[in-house]
Amino acid sequence: MSTPAVAAPATTVANVLRSERIKLTTLRSLWITPLLSVLLTGGLTVAVSAALGGKDHNLTDDPGVGIHYGLNFGQAALACFGILLIGQEFNTRMIGTSLTAVPRRGRLYGAKLLLGALVALGVGLAGAAGSFAGYAAFTPGEWDGPAFVRSATTAVVYPALLVVLCLGLTAMMRNLSAAMGVLVPTVFLLSPLLGGLPGVRHVVQFLPDRAGQYALRYADDPQVVYGHWTGLLIMTLWAAAAAYGGLRSIRRYQA
């Protein structure tokens, strides 16, 4: 008598990832926001470079400013994407169903983090390619050297770190509206404004988005107390801390 095949558990890593992928592709808000980020990141850089590339010295004195101009706007959509990946389930109370279906909470949370990071890496690659190509089409420059390599690498990695950061913080807040109301304005508006104020700039430069965006720049800023690669490391540490905090929050959550 042959032994019947044992079905794979529904909560294997592959199955959990597959279910999260299905959520991503079927919920319109989840797949539109990454596409919007690519369009804003590459499209606005092309538009601004075409209009002001030969006139605005801020875009050419430090090529990192001109190349990644569109990312200032595209990152808002990325922040929304990271928030929605888990915040939408808290908002609809479906997080309880998801945790029941996947009792190993770390596995569910890890699948969301991994999927979000992979999508964001794709967004970063597409957005960076569009930004560099758009800037180069209207502004002459050198496309090699350590600054170029660092800026291009950061442009691909930055979106993934931002998504992980926002997803982790949303898991800690357990509230979609609160996360949207705090994180998106902070990344899109408050942090850049505070970064221009002399009295608080020395503190604001250690915020994750400020540190990460400094790694995108070509030129040094004498008022920033760390190096470009250190800026990327600071953002990575913020993202790791948020991811860990979100994991602890998910494990303590009572549906």
CSV table of C-alpha atoms in Angstrom, one decimal:
chain,number,residue,atom,x,y,z
A,1,MET,CA,0.0,0.0,0.0
A,2,SER,CA,1.5,3.3,-1.0
A,3,THR,CA,1.7,6.1,1.5
A,4,PRO,CA,-0.2,9.2,0.5
A,5,ALA,CA,1.8,12.4,-0.1
A,6,VAL,CA,1.8,14.8,2.8
A,7,ALA,CA,0.6,18.2,1.8
A,8,ALA,CA,3.0,21.1,2.5
A,9,PRO,CA,1.8,23.2,5.5
A,10,ALA,CA,-0.1,26.4,4.5
A,11,THR,CA,2.3,28.4,6.6
A,12,THR,CA,5.6,27.6,4.9
A,13,VAL,CA,7.7,30.5,3.9
A,14,ALA,CA,6.9,30.0,0.2
A,15,ASN,CA,3.2,29.9,0.8
A,16,VAL,CA,3.2,33.0,3.1
A,17,LEU,CA,5.2,34.9,0.5
A,18,ARG,CA,2.8,33.8,-2.2
A,19,SER,CA,-0.2,35.0,-0.2
A,20,GLU,CA,1.4,38.3,0.4
A,21,ARG,CA,2.2,38.6,-3.3
A,22,ILE,CA,-1.5,37.9,-4.1
A,23,LYS,CA,-2.5,40.7,-1.7
A,24,LEU,CA,-0.1,43.1,-3.4
A,25,THR,CA,-1.2,42.4,-6.9
A,26,THR,CA,-5.0,42.4,-6.2
A,27,LEU,CA,-5.2,45.4,-3.9
A,28,ARG,CA,-5.0,48.5,-6.2
A,29,SER,CA,-3.6,50.8,-3.6
A,30,LEU,CA,-0.6,48.5,-3.1
A,31,TRP,CA,0.6,48.2,-6.6
A,32,ILE,CA,-0.3,51.7,-7.7
A,33,THR,CA,1.9,53.5,-5.1
A,34,PRO,CA,5.2,51.9,-6.3
A,35,LEU,CA,4.4,52.7,-9.9
A,36,LEU,CA,3.6,56.3,-8.9
A,37,SER,CA,6.9,56.5,-7.1
A,38,VAL,CA,8.8,55.5,-10.3
A,39,LEU,CA,6.9,58.0,-12.4
A,40,LEU,CA,7.5,60.8,-9.9
A,41,THR,CA,11.1,60.0,-9.3
A,42,GLY,CA,12.2,59.7,-12.9
A,43,GLY,CA,9.6,61.9,-14.5
A,44,LEU,CA,10.2,65.0,-12.4
A,45,THR,CA,13.9,64.7,-12.7
A,46,VAL,CA,13.6,64.6,-16.5
A,47,ALA,CA,11.1,67.6,-16.5
A,48,VAL,CA,13.3,69.7,-14.2
A,49,SER,CA,16.5,68.9,-16.0
A,50,ALA,CA,14.9,69.8,-19.3
A,51,ALA,CA,13.6,73.1,-18.0
A,52,LEU,CA,16.4,74.2,-15.7
A,53,GLY,CA,19.4,71.9,-16.3
A,54,GLY,CA,21.5,74.7,-17.9
A,55,LYS,CA,20.2,77.5,-15.7
A,56,ASP,CA,19.9,76.4,-12.1
A,57,HIS,CA,23.4,75.9,-10.6
A,58,ASN,CA,22.0,74.0,-7.6
A,59,LEU,CA,21.2,71.2,-10.1
A,60,THR,CA,24.7,71.1,-11.6
A,61,ASP,CA,27.2,72.2,-8.9
A,62,ASP,CA,26.3,69.0,-7.0
A,63,PRO,CA,24.9,66.6,-9.6
A,64,GLY,CA,23.4,64.5,-6.8
A,65,VAL,CA,20.9,67.3,-6.3
A,66,GLY,CA,19.7,67.4,-9.9
A,67,ILE,CA,19.8,63.7,-10.6
A,68,HIS,CA,17.7,62.8,-7.5
A,69,TYR,CA,15.4,65.8,-7.6
A,70,GLY,CA,12.4,63.6,-8.4
A,71,LEU,CA,13.1,61.3,-5.4
A,72,ASN,CA,12.1,64.1,-3.1
A,73,PHE,CA,8.5,63.5,-4.3
A,74,GLY,CA,8.7,59.8,-5.2
A,75,GLN,CA,9.7,59.0,-1.7
A,76,ALA,CA,6.2,60.1,-0.4
A,77,ALA,CA,4.6,57.4,-2.5
A,78,LEU,CA,7.2,54.9,-1.2
A,79,ALA,CA,6.3,55.8,2.4
A,80,CYS,CA,2.6,55.3,1.6
A,81,PHE,CA,3.5,51.9,0.1
A,82,GLY,CA,5.4,50.8,3.2
A,83,ILE,CA,2.5,52.0,5.5
A,84,LEU,CA,-0.2,50.3,3.4
A,85,LEU,CA,1.6,46.9,3.3
A,86,ILE,CA,0.6,46.3,6.9
A,87,GLY,CA,-1.5,49.4,8.0
A,88,GLN,CA,-4.3,48.4,5.6
A,89,GLU,CA,-4.8,45.2,7.5
A,90,PHE,CA,-4.9,47.0,10.9
A,91,ASN,CA,-7.4,49.4,9.4
A,92,THR,CA,-9.8,46.7,8.2
A,93,ARG,CA,-9.1,44.4,11.2
A,94,MET,CA,-8.0,41.7,8.8
A,95,ILE,CA,-4.7,41.5,10.7
A,96,GLY,CA,-6.4,39.1,13.1
A,97,THR,CA,-7.4,36.8,10.3
A,98,SER,CA,-3.9,36.9,8.9
A,99,LEU,CA,-2.3,36.1,12.2
A,100,THR,CA,-4.8,33.2,12.7
A,101,ALA,CA,-3.9,31.8,9.3
A,102,VAL,CA,-0.2,32.2,10.0
A,103,PRO,CA,0.3,31.5,13.7
A,104,ARG,CA,4.1,32.1,13.4
A,105,ARG,CA,3.8,35.9,13.5
A,106,GLY,CA,7.4,36.5,12.7
A,107,ARG,CA,7.0,34.6,9.5
A,108,LEU,CA,4.0,36.7,8.4
A,109,TYR,CA,5.8,39.9,9.3
A,110,GLY,CA,9.0,38.8,7.7
A,111,ALA,CA,7.2,38.0,4.4
A,112,LYS,CA,5.7,41.5,4.4
A,113,LEU,CA,9.2,43.0,5.0
A,114,LEU,CA,10.8,40.9,2.3
A,115,LEU,CA,8.2,41.5,-0.3
A,116,GLY,CA,8.1,45.2,0.4
A,117,ALA,CA,11.9,45.5,0.2
A,118,LEU,CA,12.1,43.5,-3.1
A,119,VAL,CA,9.4,45.7,-4.7
A,120,ALA,CA,11.1,48.8,-3.4
A,121,LEU,CA,14.5,47.6,-4.8
A,122,GLY,CA,12.8,47.3,-8.2
A,123,VAL,CA,11.3,50.8,-7.8
A,124,GLY,CA,14.8,52.1,-6.8
A,125,LEU,CA,16.4,50.5,-9.8
A,126,ALA,CA,13.8,51.8,-12.3
A,127,GLY,CA,13.7,55.3,-10.7
A,128,ALA,CA,17.4,55.6,-10.6
A,129,ALA,CA,17.8,54.5,-14.2
A,130,GLY,CA,15.2,57.1,-15.3
A,131,SER,CA,16.7,59.8,-13.2
A,132,PHE,CA,20.3,59.3,-14.3
A,133,ALA,CA,19.3,59.0,-18.0
A,134,GLY,CA,17.0,62.0,-17.8
A,135,TYR,CA,19.6,64.2,-16.1
A,136,ALA,CA,22.3,63.1,-18.6
A,137,ALA,CA,20.2,63.9,-21.5
A,138,PHE,CA,20.1,67.6,-20.7
A,139,THR,CA,23.2,68.2,-18.5
A,140,PRO,CA,26.8,67.1,-19.3
A,141,GLY,CA,28.7,65.3,-16.6
A,142,GLU,CA,31.0,62.5,-15.8
A,143,TRP,CA,29.3,59.2,-15.1
A,144,ASP,CA,32.0,57.3,-13.3
A,145,GLY,CA,34.1,57.6,-10.2
A,146,PRO,CA,33.4,56.9,-6.5
A,147,ALA,CA,30.7,59.6,-6.1
A,148,PHE,CA,28.8,58.2,-9.0
A,149,VAL,CA,29.0,54.6,-7.7
A,150,ARG,CA,27.9,55.6,-4.2
A,151,SER,CA,25.1,57.8,-5.4
A,152,ALA,CA,23.7,55.2,-7.8
A,153,THR,CA,24.0,52.4,-5.2
A,154,THR,CA,22.2,54.6,-2.6
A,155,ALA,CA,19.4,55.5,-5.2
A,156,VAL,CA,18.6,51.8,-5.5
A,157,VAL,CA,18.9,50.9,-1.8
A,158,TYR,CA,17.2,54.0,-0.3
A,159,PRO,CA,13.7,53.1,-1.4
A,160,ALA,CA,13.9,49.6,0.2
A,161,LEU,CA,15.2,51.1,3.5
A,162,LEU,CA,12.4,53.6,3.5
A,163,VAL,CA,9.8,51.0,2.9
A,164,VAL,CA,11.2,48.8,5.7
A,165,LEU,CA,11.3,51.8,8.0
A,166,CYS,CA,7.7,52.8,7.4
A,167,LEU,CA,6.4,49.3,7.6
A,168,GLY,CA,8.1,48.7,10.9
A,169,LEU,CA,6.9,52.0,12.4
A,170,THR,CA,3.4,51.3,11.2
A,171,ALA,CA,3.5,47.9,12.8
A,172,MET,CA,4.5,49.6,16.1
A,173,MET,CA,1.7,52.2,15.8
A,174,ARG,CA,-0.9,49.6,14.7
A,175,ASN,CA,-2.9,52.3,13.1
A,176,LEU,CA,-3.1,53.3,9.4
A,177,SER,CA,-4.4,56.8,9.9
A,178,ALA,CA,-1.8,57.6,12.5
A,179,ALA,CA,1.0,56.3,10.4
A,180,MET,CA,-0.1,58.2,7.3
A,181,GLY,CA,-0.6,61.4,9.4
A,182,VAL,CA,2.9,61.2,11.0
A,183,LEU,CA,5.3,59.5,8.6
A,184,VAL,CA,4.3,60.9,5.2
A,185,PRO,CA,4.4,64.6,6.3
A,186,THR,CA,7.6,64.0,8.2
A,187,VAL,CA,9.4,62.5,5.2
A,188,PHE,CA,7.9,64.7,2.5
A,189,LEU,CA,7.7,68.1,4.3
A,190,LEU,CA,8.8,68.4,7.9
A,191,SER,CA,12.2,66.8,7.7
A,192,PRO,CA,13.4,68.9,4.7
A,193,LEU,CA,12.1,72.1,6.3
A,194,LEU,CA,13.8,71.4,9.6
A,195,GLY,CA,17.0,70.4,7.8
A,196,GLY,CA,17.3,74.0,6.6
A,197,LEU,CA,17.0,75.6,10.0
A,198,PRO,CA,20.4,76.4,11.5
A,199,GLY,CA,19.3,75.8,15.1
A,200,VAL,CA,18.1,72.2,14.7
A,201,ARG,CA,20.1,71.1,11.6
A,202,HIS,CA,22.7,69.3,13.7
A,203,VAL,CA,20.0,67.1,15.2
A,204,VAL,CA,17.9,66.7,12.1
A,205,GLN,CA,20.8,65.4,10.0
A,206,PHE,CA,20.6,62.1,12.0
A,207,LEU,CA,17.0,61.5,10.9
A,208,PRO,CA,16.9,58.5,8.5
A,209,ASP,CA,15.7,60.3,5.4
A,210,ARG,CA,18.2,63.1,5.9
A,211,ALA,CA,21.1,60.7,6.4
A,212,GLY,CA,20.1,58.5,3.5
A,213,GLN,CA,19.7,61.4,1.1
A,214,TYR,CA,23.1,62.8,2.1
A,215,ALA,CA,24.6,59.6,0.7
A,216,LEU,CA,23.0,60.5,-2.7
A,217,ARG,CA,25.0,63.7,-2.9
A,218,TYR,CA,28.3,64.1,-4.7
A,219,ALA,CA,29.7,67.0,-2.8
A,220,ASP,CA,30.6,67.2,0.9
A,221,ASP,CA,28.7,69.4,3.2
A,222,PRO,CA,30.9,70.9,6.0
A,223,GLN,CA,27.9,71.2,8.3
A,224,VAL,CA,27.2,67.4,8.2
A,225,VAL,CA,29.4,65.7,10.8
A,226,TYR,CA,29.5,62.3,9.1
A,227,GLY,CA,30.6,60.9,5.7
A,228,HIS,CA,28.3,60.0,2.8
A,229,TRP,CA,28.6,56.2,3.3
A,230,THR,CA,28.0,56.7,7.0
A,231,GLY,CA,24.7,58.5,6.1
A,232,LEU,CA,23.6,55.3,4.4
A,233,LEU,CA,24.6,53.3,7.4
A,234,ILE,CA,22.7,55.6,9.7
A,235,MET,CA,19.5,55.1,7.6
A,236,THR,CA,20.1,51.3,7.6
A,237,LEU,CA,20.3,51.3,11.4
A,238,TRP,CA,17.1,53.2,11.7
A,239,ALA,CA,15.4,50.8,9.3
A,240,ALA,CA,16.7,47.8,11.3
A,241,ALA,CA,15.5,49.3,14.6
A,242,ALA,CA,12.1,49.9,13.1
A,243,ALA,CA,11.8,46.4,11.7
A,244,TYR,CA,12.7,44.9,15.1
A,245,GLY,CA,10.3,47.2,16.9
A,246,GLY,CA,7.5,46.1,14.5
A,247,LEU,CA,8.3,42.5,15.1
A,248,ARG,CA,8.0,42.9,18.9
A,249,SER,CA,4.7,44.8,18.4
A,250,ILE,CA,3.3,42.1,16.1
A,251,ARG,CA,4.2,39.3,18.6
A,252,ARG,CA,2.5,41.2,21.4
A,253,TYR,CA,-0.6,42.1,19.4
A,254,GLN,CA,-3.9,40.7,20.7
A,255,ALA,CA,-6.4,40.3,17.8
